[in-house]
Amino acid sequence: MKLLKLVILLCLFTSVSCAQSTNNVPRSYIAHKTSETITIDGEATETSWSKTEWSDTFIDIEGVKEPTYKTHVKMMWDETYFYILAKMEEPHVWADITEHDAIIFHNNDFEVFIDPDGDTFNYYELEVNALNTVWDLFITKPYRERNAALNDWTLTGLKSAVKVDGTINNPTDKDQGWTLELAIPWKAYKTSYFEKNVPENKHWRVNFSRVNWDYQLEDGKYQRKKDVAGKLLHEYNWVWSPQGVINMHEPEKWGYVYFSSKEVGSKDTFTIPQDDSVKEQLYNLYKAQNSYRQKHKKWATSIDSLTTKAIIVNHKTLQPTIENHTTGYNISVKSPFTNNTLIIKENGKIISN
């Protein structure tokens, strides 16, 4: 029952949809390899961190507004861990949740979303507040597909540390912010015993979110701010790669992290695969199919029923087809860039053959 309530609350919190932004092109980052031993203490004093570049500054989740306070991250890796360093400006650092797997976003927090194979299914969420309290989740598929959020999944081997530049939970002074340092073990994402699962010279779909609340003081303690009617004000959602909607659980919109085999301080390049632009068009057709079914109480049987416009990617015209079956449909298209056949199913999962 506790898990059911948790899933309902997550759906309510994350499924609010707003107008699409035109500034939602996924961001990318090259994480270089380190040979240095990294101590997870929130200090980030290692030479490797000093040689690692900061990401783009976070934007609001729709990609249209500059956040009140600055947030950015650094990333690197070794054979054991994916390292993340997040730095957040915050004049009033506060937190009061201390229970593991509690609903951390009821405090200001920092969140990590990871989809290793980029198919939007079986992805991971990690939330941490300024007290270094952790909530880790395994999510079977996006909330739009009536998923299961496994709250009892544990990110075994995670290392995390918080450093506050100021004094936490002290409303009488002004803080500079807080820093979160993470070491996420690759082995936590293994799908088989024999799998190495270190994505050297590969990319994963990743995004980061910072939830921030206006506050009020009650008996000298920080609380989320309420309006005159006693209703909580909406939180702010600031992200690394803009989603275009107020919903983190659309993994196909997350950013790209490329894990370069070159040492920190080196230069490397990464280009988003052109097939991912083809996948984006398949997701558009998937959404159009859902709208069609809602209106007509059945799936469309032709692409013309879903769009009257030519589907063009990088000056190449796509020719998708629909195959209907008893439980749904497959929309397939041959990529003009790789000759792979890409298929999206009625549940939103994409398969590449």
mmCIF file of C-alpha atoms in Angstrom:
data_model
loop_
_atom_site.group_PDB
_atom_site.id
_atom_site.type_symbol
_atom_site.label_atom_id
_atom_site.label_comp_id
_atom_site.label_asym_id
_atom_site.label_seq_id
_atom_site.Cartn_x
_atom_site.Cartn_y
_atom_site.Cartn_z
ATOM 1 C CA MET A 1 0.000 0.000 0.000
ATOM 2 C CA LYS A 2 2.879 2.369 0.816
ATOM 3 C CA LEU A 3 4.410 1.765 -2.620
ATOM 4 C CA LEU A 4 1.053 2.286 -4.343
ATOM 5 C CA LYS A 5 0.635 5.652 -2.633
ATOM 6 C CA LEU A 6 4.190 6.548 -3.580
ATOM 7 C CA VAL A 7 3.603 5.747 -7.261
ATOM 8 C CA ILE A 8 0.366 7.767 -7.290
ATOM 9 C CA LEU A 9 2.144 10.728 -5.717
ATOM 10 C CA LEU A 10 5.002 10.501 -8.218
ATOM 11 C CA CYS A 11 2.560 10.423 -11.119
ATOM 12 C CA LEU A 12 0.732 13.477 -9.836
ATOM 13 C CA PHE A 13 4.003 15.283 -9.286
ATOM 14 C CA THR A 14 5.640 14.490 -12.589
ATOM 15 C CA SER A 15 2.883 14.243 -15.178
ATOM 16 C CA VAL A 16 1.857 17.890 -15.400
ATOM 17 C CA SER A 17 2.249 18.878 -19.035
ATOM 18 C CA CYS A 18 2.742 22.391 -20.351
ATOM 19 C CA ALA A 19 3.229 23.902 -23.776
ATOM 20 C CA GLN A 20 6.149 22.531 -25.755
ATOM 21 C CA SER A 21 9.286 24.638 -25.803
ATOM 22 C CA THR A 22 11.268 25.275 -28.941
ATOM 23 C CA ASN A 23 14.476 25.240 -26.873
ATOM 24 C CA ASN A 24 14.530 21.573 -25.903
ATOM 25 C CA VAL A 25 17.426 20.242 -27.970
ATOM 26 C CA PRO A 26 19.209 17.665 -25.764
ATOM 27 C CA ARG A 27 22.512 18.769 -24.304
ATOM 28 C CA SER A 28 25.618 16.580 -24.370
ATOM 29 C CA TYR A 29 28.718 16.223 -22.218
ATOM 30 C CA ILE A 30 31.985 14.320 -22.612
ATOM 31 C CA ALA A 31 33.012 12.568 -19.390
ATOM 32 C CA HIS A 32 36.709 11.724 -19.449
ATOM 33 C CA LYS A 33 38.461 8.883 -17.667
ATOM 34 C CA THR A 34 40.447 9.411 -14.469
ATOM 35 C CA SER A 35 43.291 7.289 -13.121
ATOM 36 C CA GLU A 36 43.348 9.195 -9.836
ATOM 37 C CA THR A 37 41.795 7.810 -6.646
ATOM 38 C CA ILE A 38 38.739 9.934 -5.913
ATOM 39 C CA THR A 39 37.671 10.459 -2.312
ATOM 40 C CA ILE A 40 33.958 11.134 -2.036
ATOM 41 C CA ASP A 41 33.863 13.880 0.593
ATOM 42 C CA GLY A 42 32.131 16.785 -1.152
ATOM 43 C CA GLU A 43 35.414 18.705 -1.302
ATOM 44 C CA ALA A 44 36.460 17.844 -4.899
ATOM 45 C CA THR A 45 40.102 18.681 -4.166
ATOM 46 C CA GLU A 46 41.536 16.085 -6.561
ATOM 47 C CA THR A 47 43.507 17.242 -9.584
ATOM 48 C CA SER A 48 41.122 15.327 -11.857
ATOM 49 C CA TRP A 49 38.200 17.498 -10.786
ATOM 50 C CA SER A 50 40.204 20.654 -11.444
ATOM 51 C CA LYS A 51 40.887 19.420 -14.998
ATOM 52 C CA THR A 52 37.234 18.581 -15.635
ATOM 53 C CA GLU A 53 34.969 21.166 -17.255
ATOM 54 C CA TRP A 54 31.665 22.330 -15.842
ATOM 55 C CA SER A 55 28.518 21.556 -17.779
ATOM 56 C CA ASP A 56 26.238 24.190 -19.222
ATOM 57 C CA THR A 57 24.396 26.067 -16.494
ATOM 58 C CA PHE A 58 21.000 24.571 -15.680
ATOM 59 C CA ILE A 59 17.844 25.991 -17.247
ATOM 60 C CA ASP A 60 14.221 25.680 -16.142
ATOM 61 C CA ILE A 61 12.638 22.353 -17.117
ATOM 62 C CA GLU A 62 10.735 23.804 -20.090
ATOM 63 C CA GLY A 63 13.887 25.463 -21.404
ATOM 64 C CA VAL A 64 12.503 29.009 -21.413
ATOM 65 C CA LYS A 65 13.592 30.707 -18.166
ATOM 66 C CA GLU A 66 16.812 31.385 -16.319
ATOM 67 C CA PRO A 67 16.661 29.907 -12.790
ATOM 68 C CA THR A 68 17.010 32.109 -9.737
ATOM 69 C CA TYR A 69 20.135 30.280 -8.564
ATOM 70 C CA LYS A 70 22.954 28.780 -10.595
ATOM 71 C CA THR A 71 23.514 25.025 -10.886
ATOM 72 C CA HIS A 72 26.070 23.077 -12.894
ATOM 73 C CA VAL A 73 27.795 19.681 -12.851
ATOM 74 C CA LYS A 74 31.047 17.944 -13.677
ATOM 75 C CA MET A 75 31.382 14.294 -14.707
ATOM 76 C CA MET A 76 34.185 11.761 -15.103
ATOM 77 C CA TRP A 77 34.630 7.997 -14.705
ATOM 78 C CA ASP A 78 36.935 5.089 -14.029
ATOM 79 C CA GLU A 79 36.580 1.306 -14.264
ATOM 80 C CA THR A 80 34.463 1.209 -11.107
ATOM 81 C CA TYR A 81 32.444 4.419 -10.843
ATOM 82 C CA PHE A 82 30.593 7.156 -12.695
ATOM 83 C CA TYR A 83 31.561 10.343 -10.816
ATOM 84 C CA ILE A 84 29.260 13.356 -10.619
ATOM 85 C CA LEU A 85 29.931 16.684 -8.935
ATOM 86 C CA ALA A 86 27.005 19.098 -8.585
ATOM 87 C CA LYS A 87 27.376 22.665 -7.345
ATOM 88 C CA MET A 88 24.278 24.654 -6.375
ATOM 89 C CA GLU A 89 23.961 28.278 -5.390
ATOM 90 C CA GLU A 90 21.524 28.655 -2.493
ATOM 91 C CA PRO A 91 21.327 31.479 0.086
ATOM 92 C CA HIS A 92 19.311 29.337 2.502
ATOM 93 C CA VAL A 93 20.469 25.718 2.637
ATOM 94 C CA TRP A 94 17.930 23.625 4.504
ATOM 95 C CA ALA A 95 16.652 20.052 4.727
ATOM 96 C CA ASP A 96 14.730 17.990 7.260
ATOM 97 C CA ILE A 97 14.218 14.560 5.634
ATOM 98 C CA THR A 98 16.541 11.939 7.113
ATOM 99 C CA GLU A 99 14.851 8.641 6.179
ATOM 100 C CA HIS A 100 16.283 6.666 3.254
ATOM 101 C CA ASP A 101 13.778 6.298 0.383
ATOM 102 C CA ALA A 102 11.504 8.992 1.774
ATOM 103 C CA ILE A 103 10.078 11.496 -0.719
ATOM 104 C CA ILE A 104 13.225 13.604 -0.990
ATOM 105 C CA PHE A 105 11.779 16.190 -3.399
ATOM 106 C CA HIS A 106 9.703 17.519 -0.499
ATOM 107 C CA ASN A 107 13.028 19.185 0.343
ATOM 108 C CA ASN A 108 15.265 21.072 -2.037
ATOM 109 C CA ASP A 109 17.211 18.299 -3.745
ATOM 110 C CA PHE A 110 19.447 17.178 -6.614
ATOM 111 C CA GLU A 111 18.284 14.369 -8.897
ATOM 112 C CA VAL A 112 20.036 12.036 -11.350
ATOM 113 C CA PHE A 113 18.232 10.147 -14.128
ATOM 114 C CA ILE A 114 20.030 7.411 -16.087
ATOM 115 C CA ASP A 115 18.858 5.241 -19.005
ATOM 116 C CA PRO A 116 21.872 3.145 -20.064
ATOM 117 C CA ASP A 117 20.484 1.730 -23.323
ATOM 118 C CA GLY A 118 18.324 4.712 -24.248
ATOM 119 C CA ASP A 119 15.116 2.785 -24.928
ATOM 120 C CA THR A 120 13.120 4.698 -22.228
ATOM 121 C CA PHE A 121 12.479 1.440 -20.334
ATOM 122 C CA ASN A 122 14.207 0.232 -17.163
ATOM 123 C CA TYR A 123 15.828 3.444 -16.029
ATOM 124 C CA TYR A 124 17.109 4.780 -12.728
ATOM 125 C CA GLU A 125 16.427 7.787 -10.541
ATOM 126 C CA LEU A 126 18.515 9.049 -7.623
ATOM 127 C CA GLU A 127 17.566 11.980 -5.363
ATOM 128 C CA VAL A 128 19.716 13.517 -2.618
ATOM 129 C CA ASN A 129 19.044 16.436 -0.262
ATOM 130 C CA ALA A 130 21.488 18.692 1.597
ATOM 131 C CA LEU A 131 21.568 16.263 4.547
ATOM 132 C CA ASN A 132 22.857 13.600 2.127
ATOM 133 C CA THR A 133 19.634 11.618 2.494
ATOM 134 C CA VAL A 134 19.152 9.331 -0.511
ATOM 135 C CA TRP A 135 16.130 8.102 -2.446
ATOM 136 C CA ASP A 136 16.973 5.554 -5.150
ATOM 137 C CA LEU A 137 14.414 4.132 -7.578
ATOM 138 C CA PHE A 138 14.287 1.648 -10.437
ATOM 139 C CA ILE A 139 11.547 2.543 -12.924
ATOM 140 C CA THR A 140 10.284 -0.031 -15.419
ATOM 141 C CA LYS A 141 8.948 2.436 -17.990
ATOM 142 C CA PRO A 142 7.717 6.033 -18.214
ATOM 143 C CA TYR A 143 4.685 6.996 -16.130
ATOM 144 C CA ARG A 144 2.632 7.543 -19.292
ATOM 145 C CA GLU A 145 2.673 3.739 -19.722
ATOM 146 C CA ARG A 146 1.395 2.814 -16.233
ATOM 147 C CA ASN A 147 4.786 1.800 -14.984
ATOM 148 C CA ALA A 148 6.086 0.353 -11.752
ATOM 149 C CA ALA A 149 8.417 2.448 -9.584
ATOM 150 C CA LEU A 150 10.417 0.016 -7.449
ATOM 151 C CA ASN A 151 11.088 1.915 -4.266
ATOM 152 C CA ASP A 152 12.771 -1.082 -2.608
ATOM 153 C CA TRP A 153 15.534 -1.158 -5.246
ATOM 154 C CA THR A 154 18.839 -0.032 -3.743
ATOM 155 C CA LEU A 155 21.773 1.473 -5.600
ATOM 156 C CA THR A 156 24.251 -0.822 -3.860
ATOM 157 C CA GLY A 157 27.732 0.625 -3.542
ATOM 158 C CA LEU A 158 26.712 4.259 -4.024
ATOM 159 C CA LYS A 159 29.028 6.812 -2.417
ATOM 160 C CA SER A 160 27.741 10.323 -1.743
ATOM 161 C CA ALA A 161 28.828 13.341 0.260
ATOM 162 C CA VAL A 162 27.543 16.884 0.754
ATOM 163 C CA LYS A 163 29.554 20.004 1.579
ATOM 164 C CA VAL A 164 27.588 23.072 2.660
ATOM 165 C CA ASP A 165 29.152 26.465 2.050
ATOM 166 C CA GLY A 166 27.444 28.080 5.037
ATOM 167 C CA THR A 167 25.371 26.625 7.860
ATOM 168 C CA ILE A 168 22.511 24.273 7.094
ATOM 169 C CA ASN A 169 19.118 24.951 8.697
ATOM 170 C CA ASN A 170 20.188 28.317 10.119
ATOM 171 C CA PRO A 171 17.797 31.081 8.996
ATOM 172 C CA THR A 172 19.790 33.805 10.758
ATOM 173 C CA ASP A 173 22.613 33.862 8.203
ATOM 174 C CA LYS A 174 23.070 33.717 4.437
ATOM 175 C CA ASP A 175 24.729 30.727 2.750
ATOM 176 C CA GLN A 176 26.565 30.406 -0.544
ATOM 177 C CA GLY A 177 25.165 26.984 -1.476
ATOM 178 C CA TRP A 178 25.995 23.296 -1.358
ATOM 179 C CA THR A 179 28.054 20.772 -3.291
ATOM 180 C CA LEU A 180 27.131 17.131 -3.866
ATOM 181 C CA GLU A 181 29.729 14.539 -4.876
ATOM 182 C CA LEU A 182 28.626 11.122 -6.129
ATOM 183 C CA ALA A 183 30.314 7.878 -7.132
ATOM 184 C CA ILE A 184 27.791 5.569 -8.816
ATOM 185 C CA PRO A 185 29.108 2.011 -9.346
ATOM 186 C CA TRP A 186 28.745 0.553 -12.827
ATOM 187 C CA LYS A 187 27.904 -2.836 -11.327
ATOM 188 C CA ALA A 188 24.601 -1.424 -10.053
ATOM 189 C CA TYR A 189 23.393 -1.345 -13.663
ATOM 190 C CA LYS A 190 24.451 -4.847 -14.716
ATOM 191 C CA THR A 191 21.776 -6.944 -16.393
ATOM 192 C CA SER A 192 23.797 -10.178 -16.344
ATOM 193 C CA TYR A 193 26.556 -11.662 -14.220
ATOM 194 C CA PHE A 194 29.066 -11.684 -17.072
ATOM 195 C CA GLU A 195 28.412 -8.151 -18.268
ATOM 196 C CA LYS A 196 31.218 -5.624 -17.724
ATOM 197 C CA ASN A 197 28.845 -2.709 -18.300
ATOM 198 C CA VAL A 198 31.485 0.019 -18.406
ATOM 199 C CA PRO A 199 30.380 2.241 -21.326
ATOM 200 C CA GLU A 200 33.849 3.159 -22.570
ATOM 201 C CA ASN A 201 33.606 5.225 -25.759
ATOM 202 C CA LYS A 202 29.823 4.877 -25.604
ATOM 203 C CA HIS A 203 27.025 7.188 -24.533
ATOM 204 C CA TRP A 204 24.159 6.908 -22.060
ATOM 205 C CA ARG A 205 21.021 9.024 -21.838
ATOM 206 C CA VAL A 206 21.283 11.082 -18.642
ATOM 207 C CA ASN A 207 19.630 14.094 -17.101
ATOM 208 C CA PHE A 208 19.858 16.050 -13.870
ATOM 209 C CA SER A 209 17.179 17.977 -12.063
ATOM 210 C CA ARG A 210 17.269 20.372 -9.139
ATOM 211 C CA VAL A 211 14.024 20.833 -7.216
ATOM 212 C CA ASN A 212 13.859 24.105 -5.303
ATOM 213 C CA TRP A 213 11.055 25.458 -3.116
ATOM 214 C CA ASP A 214 10.203 28.887 -1.805
ATOM 215 C CA TYR A 215 10.343 28.715 1.967
ATOM 216 C CA GLN A 216 8.743 30.141 5.071
ATOM 217 C CA LEU A 217 9.764 29.927 8.723
ATOM 218 C CA GLU A 218 7.646 28.219 11.356
ATOM 219 C CA ASP A 219 9.005 28.395 14.901
ATOM 220 C CA GLY A 220 12.380 29.297 13.428
ATOM 221 C CA LYS A 221 12.452 26.262 11.108
ATOM 222 C CA TYR A 222 12.359 26.154 7.324
ATOM 223 C CA GLN A 223 9.186 24.888 5.677
ATOM 224 C CA ARG A 224 7.914 24.829 2.101
ATOM 225 C CA LYS A 225 6.004 28.055 1.506
ATOM 226 C CA LYS A 226 2.199 28.137 1.363
ATOM 227 C CA ASP A 227 -0.222 30.654 -0.082
ATOM 228 C CA VAL A 228 -2.836 32.543 1.932
ATOM 229 C CA ALA A 229 -5.198 29.564 1.626
ATOM 230 C CA GLY A 230 -2.603 27.226 3.128
ATOM 231 C CA LYS A 231 -1.779 25.474 -0.144
ATOM 232 C CA LEU A 232 1.855 24.716 -0.990
ATOM 233 C CA LEU A 233 3.334 26.905 -3.704
ATOM 234 C CA HIS A 234 4.658 25.096 -6.753
ATOM 235 C CA GLU A 235 8.260 23.984 -6.742
ATOM 236 C CA TYR A 236 10.864 25.112 -9.272
ATOM 237 C CA ASN A 237 12.376 22.486 -11.566
ATOM 238 C CA TRP A 238 15.827 23.366 -12.922
ATOM 239 C CA VAL A 239 17.520 20.872 -15.222
ATOM 240 C CA TRP A 240 20.696 20.278 -17.189
ATOM 241 C CA SER A 241 18.998 19.292 -20.459
ATOM 242 C CA PRO A 242 15.587 20.941 -21.014
ATOM 243 C CA GLN A 243 12.562 18.673 -21.290
ATOM 244 C CA GLY A 244 10.215 21.118 -23.015
ATOM 245 C CA VAL A 245 7.467 20.060 -20.582
ATOM 246 C CA ILE A 246 7.214 19.872 -16.795
ATOM 247 C CA ASN A 247 7.916 16.150 -16.728
ATOM 248 C CA MET A 248 11.286 14.510 -16.103
ATOM 249 C CA HIS A 249 9.881 11.113 -17.008
ATOM 250 C CA GLU A 250 10.189 11.435 -20.761
ATOM 251 C CA PRO A 251 13.618 9.764 -21.109
ATOM 252 C CA GLU A 252 13.755 10.259 -24.871
ATOM 253 C CA LYS A 253 14.384 13.966 -24.133
ATOM 254 C CA TRP A 254 17.305 13.492 -21.743
ATOM 255 C CA GLY A 255 20.830 14.591 -22.534
ATOM 256 C CA TYR A 256 23.788 12.546 -23.755
ATOM 257 C CA VAL A 257 26.843 11.667 -21.691
ATOM 258 C CA TYR A 258 29.709 10.206 -23.714
ATOM 259 C CA PHE A 259 32.299 8.281 -21.696
ATOM 260 C CA SER A 260 35.585 9.001 -23.435
ATOM 261 C CA SER A 261 38.568 6.711 -22.909
ATOM 262 C CA LYS A 262 40.812 9.785 -22.983
ATOM 263 C CA GLU A 263 42.186 11.068 -19.690
ATOM 264 C CA VAL A 264 40.731 14.094 -17.939
ATOM 265 C CA GLY A 265 42.223 17.273 -19.352
ATOM 266 C CA SER A 266 42.228 15.818 -22.880
ATOM 267 C CA LYS A 267 40.040 16.853 -25.784
ATOM 268 C CA ASP A 268 37.515 14.619 -27.514
ATOM 269 C CA THR A 269 34.419 15.000 -29.666
ATOM 270 C CA PHE A 270 30.937 13.505 -29.631
ATOM 271 C CA THR A 271 28.108 13.825 -32.128
ATOM 272 C CA ILE A 272 24.550 12.780 -31.360
ATOM 273 C CA PRO A 273 23.726 9.805 -33.632
ATOM 274 C CA GLN A 274 21.549 10.722 -36.595
ATOM 275 C CA ASP A 275 19.340 7.714 -35.887
ATOM 276 C CA ASP A 276 18.246 9.455 -32.696
ATOM 277 C CA SER A 277 16.624 12.137 -34.849
ATOM 278 C CA VAL A 278 14.752 9.325 -36.598
ATOM 279 C CA LYS A 279 13.686 7.986 -33.188
ATOM 280 C CA GLU A 280 12.379 11.444 -32.302
ATOM 281 C CA GLN A 281 10.048 11.275 -35.292
ATOM 282 C CA LEU A 282 8.874 7.828 -34.208
ATOM 283 C CA TYR A 283 8.039 9.239 -30.775
ATOM 284 C CA ASN A 284 5.998 11.958 -32.476
ATOM 285 C CA LEU A 285 4.034 9.267 -34.316
ATOM 286 C CA TYR A 286 3.598 7.327 -31.070
ATOM 287 C CA LYS A 287 2.073 10.422 -29.438
ATOM 288 C CA ALA A 288 -0.127 10.988 -32.491
ATOM 289 C CA GLN A 289 -1.305 7.364 -32.238
ATOM 290 C CA ASN A 290 -2.255 7.869 -28.589
ATOM 291 C CA SER A 291 -4.237 10.996 -29.522
ATOM 292 C CA TYR A 292 -5.908 9.158 -32.419
ATOM 293 C CA ARG A 293 -6.929 6.275 -30.179
ATOM 294 C CA GLN A 294 -8.304 8.621 -27.545
ATOM 295 C CA LYS A 295 -10.474 10.310 -30.164
ATOM 296 C CA HIS A 296 -11.509 7.313 -32.278
ATOM 297 C CA LYS A 297 -11.301 4.483 -29.691
ATOM 298 C CA LYS A 298 -8.969 2.517 -31.983
ATOM 299 C CA TRP A 299 -5.457 2.662 -33.418
ATOM 300 C CA ALA A 300 -4.811 4.314 -36.762
ATOM 301 C CA THR A 301 -3.879 1.927 -39.578
ATOM 302 C CA SER A 302 -2.027 4.383 -41.815
ATOM 303 C CA ILE A 303 0.608 7.069 -41.375
ATOM 304 C CA ASP A 304 -1.633 9.499 -43.287
ATOM 305 C CA SER A 305 -4.127 9.279 -40.419
ATOM 306 C CA LEU A 306 -1.428 10.542 -38.039
ATOM 307 C CA THR A 307 0.243 13.268 -40.094
ATOM 308 C CA THR A 308 -0.308 14.958 -43.439
ATOM 309 C CA LYS A 309 3.211 16.349 -43.605
ATOM 310 C CA ALA A 310 6.333 14.732 -45.007
ATOM 311 C CA ILE A 311 8.627 13.433 -42.267
ATOM 312 C CA ILE A 312 12.085 14.804 -42.987
ATOM 313 C CA VAL A 313 15.287 14.332 -40.963
ATOM 314 C CA ASN A 314 18.472 16.083 -42.054
ATOM 315 C CA HIS A 315 17.111 16.514 -45.598
ATOM 316 C CA LYS A 316 16.155 12.828 -45.816
ATOM 317 C CA THR A 317 12.482 11.890 -46.202
ATOM 318 C CA LEU A 318 11.377 9.001 -43.997
ATOM 319 C CA GLN A 319 8.855 6.409 -45.151
ATOM 320 C CA PRO A 320 7.388 4.858 -41.972
ATOM 321 C CA THR A 321 4.769 2.109 -42.094
ATOM 322 C CA ILE A 322 2.243 0.797 -39.577
ATOM 323 C CA GLU A 323 1.597 -2.863 -38.847
ATOM 324 C CA ASN A 324 -1.431 -3.381 -36.601
ATOM 325 C CA HIS A 325 -1.926 -6.494 -34.480
ATOM 326 C CA THR A 326 -4.313 -7.709 -31.802
ATOM 327 C CA THR A 327 -2.568 -5.979 -28.890
ATOM 328 C CA GLY A 328 -1.378 -2.812 -30.583
ATOM 329 C CA TYR A 329 0.882 -1.830 -33.463
ATOM 330 C CA ASN A 330 4.424 -1.465 -34.750
ATOM 331 C CA ILE A 331 5.516 1.638 -36.606
ATOM 332 C CA SER A 332 8.732 0.912 -38.462
ATOM 333 C CA VAL A 333 11.096 2.914 -40.619
ATOM 334 C CA LYS A 334 14.412 2.222 -42.288
ATOM 335 C CA SER A 335 17.046 4.724 -41.305
ATOM 336 C CA PRO A 336 18.566 6.521 -44.303
ATOM 337 C CA PHE A 337 21.751 6.979 -42.254
ATOM 338 C CA THR A 338 22.542 3.453 -41.001
ATOM 339 C CA ASN A 339 20.041 1.234 -42.872
ATOM 340 C CA ASN A 340 18.865 -0.031 -39.467
ATOM 341 C CA THR A 341 15.164 -0.679 -39.135
ATOM 342 C CA LEU A 342 13.768 1.240 -36.172
ATOM 343 C CA ILE A 343 10.463 0.108 -34.671
ATOM 344 C CA ILE A 344 8.297 1.798 -32.050
ATOM 345 C CA LYS A 345 5.615 -0.264 -30.330
ATOM 346 C CA GLU A 346 2.318 0.752 -28.776
ATOM 347 C CA ASN A 347 4.029 0.983 -25.370
ATOM 348 C CA GLY A 348 6.561 3.546 -26.641
ATOM 349 C CA LYS A 349 9.549 1.218 -26.657
ATOM 350 C CA ILE A 350 11.904 1.495 -29.624
ATOM 351 C CA ILE A 351 13.698 -1.516 -31.078
ATOM 352 C CA SER A 352 16.575 -1.318 -33.565
ATOM 353 C CA ASN A 353 17.170 -4.210 -35.973
#
